[in-house]
XYZ file of C-alpha atoms in Angstrom:
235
model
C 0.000 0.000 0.000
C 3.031 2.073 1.217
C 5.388 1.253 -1.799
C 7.924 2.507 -2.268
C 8.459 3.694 1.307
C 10.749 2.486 3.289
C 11.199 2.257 7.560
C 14.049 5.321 7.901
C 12.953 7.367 5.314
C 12.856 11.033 5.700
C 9.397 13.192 5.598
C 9.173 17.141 4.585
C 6.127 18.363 5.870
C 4.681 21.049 4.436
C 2.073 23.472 6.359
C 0.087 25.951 5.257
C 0.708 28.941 7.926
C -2.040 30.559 10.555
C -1.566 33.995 8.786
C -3.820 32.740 5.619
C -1.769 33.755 3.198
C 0.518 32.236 0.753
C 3.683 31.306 3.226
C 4.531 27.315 4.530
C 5.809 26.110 7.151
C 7.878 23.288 6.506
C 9.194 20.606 9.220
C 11.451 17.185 8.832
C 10.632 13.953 9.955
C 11.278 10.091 9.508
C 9.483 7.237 9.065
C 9.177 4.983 12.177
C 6.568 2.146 11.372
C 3.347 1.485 8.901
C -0.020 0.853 10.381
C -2.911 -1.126 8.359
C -4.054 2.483 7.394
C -1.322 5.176 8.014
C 2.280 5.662 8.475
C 4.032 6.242 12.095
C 6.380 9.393 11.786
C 8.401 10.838 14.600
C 6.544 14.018 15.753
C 8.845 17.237 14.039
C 11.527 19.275 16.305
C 11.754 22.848 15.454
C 14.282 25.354 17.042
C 15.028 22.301 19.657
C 11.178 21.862 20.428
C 8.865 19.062 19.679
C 5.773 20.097 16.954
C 2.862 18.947 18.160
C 0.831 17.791 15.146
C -2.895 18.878 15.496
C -4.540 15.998 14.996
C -6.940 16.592 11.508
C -4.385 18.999 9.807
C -3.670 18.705 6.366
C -0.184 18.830 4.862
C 1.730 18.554 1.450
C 4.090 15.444 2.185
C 7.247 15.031 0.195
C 8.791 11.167 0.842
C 12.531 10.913 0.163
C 13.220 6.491 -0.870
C 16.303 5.643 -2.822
C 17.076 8.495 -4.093
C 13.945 9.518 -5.464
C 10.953 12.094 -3.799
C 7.197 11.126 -4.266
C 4.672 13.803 -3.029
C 1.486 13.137 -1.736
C -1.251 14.925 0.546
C -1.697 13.662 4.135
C -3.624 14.486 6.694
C -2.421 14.131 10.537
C -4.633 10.984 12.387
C -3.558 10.809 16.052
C -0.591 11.172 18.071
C 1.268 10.076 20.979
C 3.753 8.446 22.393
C 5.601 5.143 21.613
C 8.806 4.055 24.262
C 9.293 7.620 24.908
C 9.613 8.538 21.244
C 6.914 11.445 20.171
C 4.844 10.197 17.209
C 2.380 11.393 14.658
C 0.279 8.542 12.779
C -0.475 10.277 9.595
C -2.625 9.170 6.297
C -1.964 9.363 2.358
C -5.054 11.609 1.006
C -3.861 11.220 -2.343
C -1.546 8.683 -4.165
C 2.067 9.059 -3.621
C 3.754 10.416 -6.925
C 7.186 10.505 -7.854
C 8.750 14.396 -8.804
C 11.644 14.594 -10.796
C 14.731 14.477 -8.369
C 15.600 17.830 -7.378
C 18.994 17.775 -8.563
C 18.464 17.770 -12.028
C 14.996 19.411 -12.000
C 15.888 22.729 -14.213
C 13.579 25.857 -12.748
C 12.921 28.792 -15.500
C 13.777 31.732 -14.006
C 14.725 35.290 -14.108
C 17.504 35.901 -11.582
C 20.371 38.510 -12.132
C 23.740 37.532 -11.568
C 27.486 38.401 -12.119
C 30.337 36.357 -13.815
C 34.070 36.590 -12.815
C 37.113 34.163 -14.824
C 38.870 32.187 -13.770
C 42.559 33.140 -14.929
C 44.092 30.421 -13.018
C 44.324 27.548 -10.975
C 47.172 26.321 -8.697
C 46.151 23.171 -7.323
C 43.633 21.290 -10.437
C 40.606 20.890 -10.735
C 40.226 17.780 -8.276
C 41.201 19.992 -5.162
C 40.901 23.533 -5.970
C 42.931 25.389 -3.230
C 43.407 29.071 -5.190
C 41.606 30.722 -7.639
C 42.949 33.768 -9.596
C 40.426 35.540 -10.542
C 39.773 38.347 -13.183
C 39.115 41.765 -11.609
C 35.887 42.011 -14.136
C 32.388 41.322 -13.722
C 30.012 40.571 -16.354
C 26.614 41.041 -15.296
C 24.125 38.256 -16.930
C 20.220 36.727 -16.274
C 19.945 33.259 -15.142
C 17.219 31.756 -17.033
C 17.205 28.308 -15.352
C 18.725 26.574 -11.915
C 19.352 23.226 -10.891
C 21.708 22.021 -8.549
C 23.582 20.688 -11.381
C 24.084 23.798 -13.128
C 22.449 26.956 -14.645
C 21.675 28.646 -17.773
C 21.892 32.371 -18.590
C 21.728 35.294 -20.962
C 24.719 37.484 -20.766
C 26.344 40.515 -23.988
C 29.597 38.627 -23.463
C 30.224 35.281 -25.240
C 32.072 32.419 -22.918
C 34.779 30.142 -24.084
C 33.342 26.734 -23.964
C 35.057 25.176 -21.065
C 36.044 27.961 -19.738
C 36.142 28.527 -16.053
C 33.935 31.107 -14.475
C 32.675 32.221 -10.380
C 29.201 32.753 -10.239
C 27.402 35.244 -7.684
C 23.784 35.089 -7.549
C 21.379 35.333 -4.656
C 18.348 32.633 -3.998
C 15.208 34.118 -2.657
C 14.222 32.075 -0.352
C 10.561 32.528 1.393
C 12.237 32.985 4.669
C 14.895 35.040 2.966
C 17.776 35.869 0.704
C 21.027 33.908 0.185
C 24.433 35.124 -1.182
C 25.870 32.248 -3.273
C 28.861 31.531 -5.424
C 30.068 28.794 -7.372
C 32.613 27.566 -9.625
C 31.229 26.864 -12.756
C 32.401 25.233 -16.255
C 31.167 26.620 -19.560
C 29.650 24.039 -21.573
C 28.455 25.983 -24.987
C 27.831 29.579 -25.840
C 26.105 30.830 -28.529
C 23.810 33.704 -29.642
C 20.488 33.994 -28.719
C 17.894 33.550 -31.372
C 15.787 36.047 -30.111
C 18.201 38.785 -29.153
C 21.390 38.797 -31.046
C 23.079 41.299 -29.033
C 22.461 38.493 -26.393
C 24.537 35.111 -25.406
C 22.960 32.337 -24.210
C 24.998 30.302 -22.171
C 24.845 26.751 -20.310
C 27.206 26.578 -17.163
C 27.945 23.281 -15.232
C 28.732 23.508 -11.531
C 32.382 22.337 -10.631
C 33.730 21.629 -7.154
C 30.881 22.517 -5.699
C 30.305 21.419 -1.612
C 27.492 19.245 -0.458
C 26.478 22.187 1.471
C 26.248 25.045 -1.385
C 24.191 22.183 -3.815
C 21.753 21.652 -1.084
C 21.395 25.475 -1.018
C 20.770 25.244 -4.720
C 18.267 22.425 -4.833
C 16.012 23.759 -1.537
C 15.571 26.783 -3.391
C 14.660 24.685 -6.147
C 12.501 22.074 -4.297
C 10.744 25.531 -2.293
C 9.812 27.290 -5.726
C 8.288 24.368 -7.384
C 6.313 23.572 -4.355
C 5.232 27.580 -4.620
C 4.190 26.999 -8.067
C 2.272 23.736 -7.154
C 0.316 24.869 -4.837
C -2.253 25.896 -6.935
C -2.261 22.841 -9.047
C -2.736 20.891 -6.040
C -5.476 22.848 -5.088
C -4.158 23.063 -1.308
C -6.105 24.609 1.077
C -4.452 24.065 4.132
């Protein structure tokens, strides 16, 4: 009934907020057990302090099993507590279907950003200790974002493989972050709508665990924004 889920997997909950308007609240869990109708989740800890589930609230869940995400909507059925472990039994309202993994989900966009090249590198590119940089920017437009790489419109052509820092900023709904990544130019050509434009591809290089999970959150948060009203969630 529960396939493909898994005992261990991690849960994103996703709340509508009190305020009525268009913000989430979003909590992590895990899967503990499955019941003959629901699935036993350890009660979210936010800020160091259990989440109390309110027993009939509705959520958007997003299941994470072998490397893949399904989404479905649930609905909190009871809580309590099992061997000193705070639980939440909660139910599938819809069927569980599986979203394209974040990673390589591309986002269309419109997000400005600024270019510097790379001039050179001491160590390689397997352990990059020092960049030397070029002392220009180039402004350009991301038009897409994954967190495998990006696309964007810029008046300066790139060298394919060339090495460039990004700087761009990801506005999250609980607020802006400055990122920057090392990128590698995959093609470059002009854009058929706007010849005084380039439209570039850029892979992300060297990039830490930590920056890509940035990256795809963002990702993950603005497609869930833009399903919301597909889903037709109501809180």
């Amino acid at each position: 009934m529960f396939e493909p889920l898994k005992l261990g997997n991690r849960v994103e909950m996703v709340f509508k907020s009190r305020s009525g308007d268009d913000d989430t609240v979003e909590y992590a869990s895990q899967i503990l057990d499955f019941t003959d109708e629901g699935i036993m989740c350890a009660m979210p800890i936010y800020e160091g302090h259990i989440v109390p589930l309110e027993k009939g609230k509705r959520f958007e869940g997003y299941f994470y099993s072998d490397n893949k995400i399904y989404r479905a909507m649930c609905s909190v059925v009871s809580r309590g507590k099992e061997e000193k472990v705070h639980v939440a039994e909660i139910k599938l309202d819809s069927a569980l279907v599986r979203i394209q993994r974040r990673e390589y989900y591309r986002l269309s966009c419109i997000m400005p950003a600024s270019l510097r090249t790379v001039t050179d590198i001491k160590e390689g590119l397997d352990e990059i200790q020092d960049l030397i940089l070029n002392e220009d920017n180039y402004k350009c437009t991301i038009v897409d974002i994954s967190g495998g790489g990006i696309r964007a419109f810029s008046k300066r052509q790139l060298e394919k493989n060339e090495l460039v820092y990004v700087k761009f900023t990801l506005n999250f709904n609980s607020g802006d972050k400055e990122t920057d990544v090392l990128a590698k130019v995959v093609d470059s050509q002009k854009n058929s709508k706007d010849e005084t434009m380039f439209d570039s591809r850029l892979q992300f290089i060297n990039i830490s665990e930590a920056d890509r999970e940035e990256i795809v959150k963002y990702v993950f948060e603005q497609q869930r924004n833009m399903l919301k009203k597909e889903l037709g969630y109501n809180g």
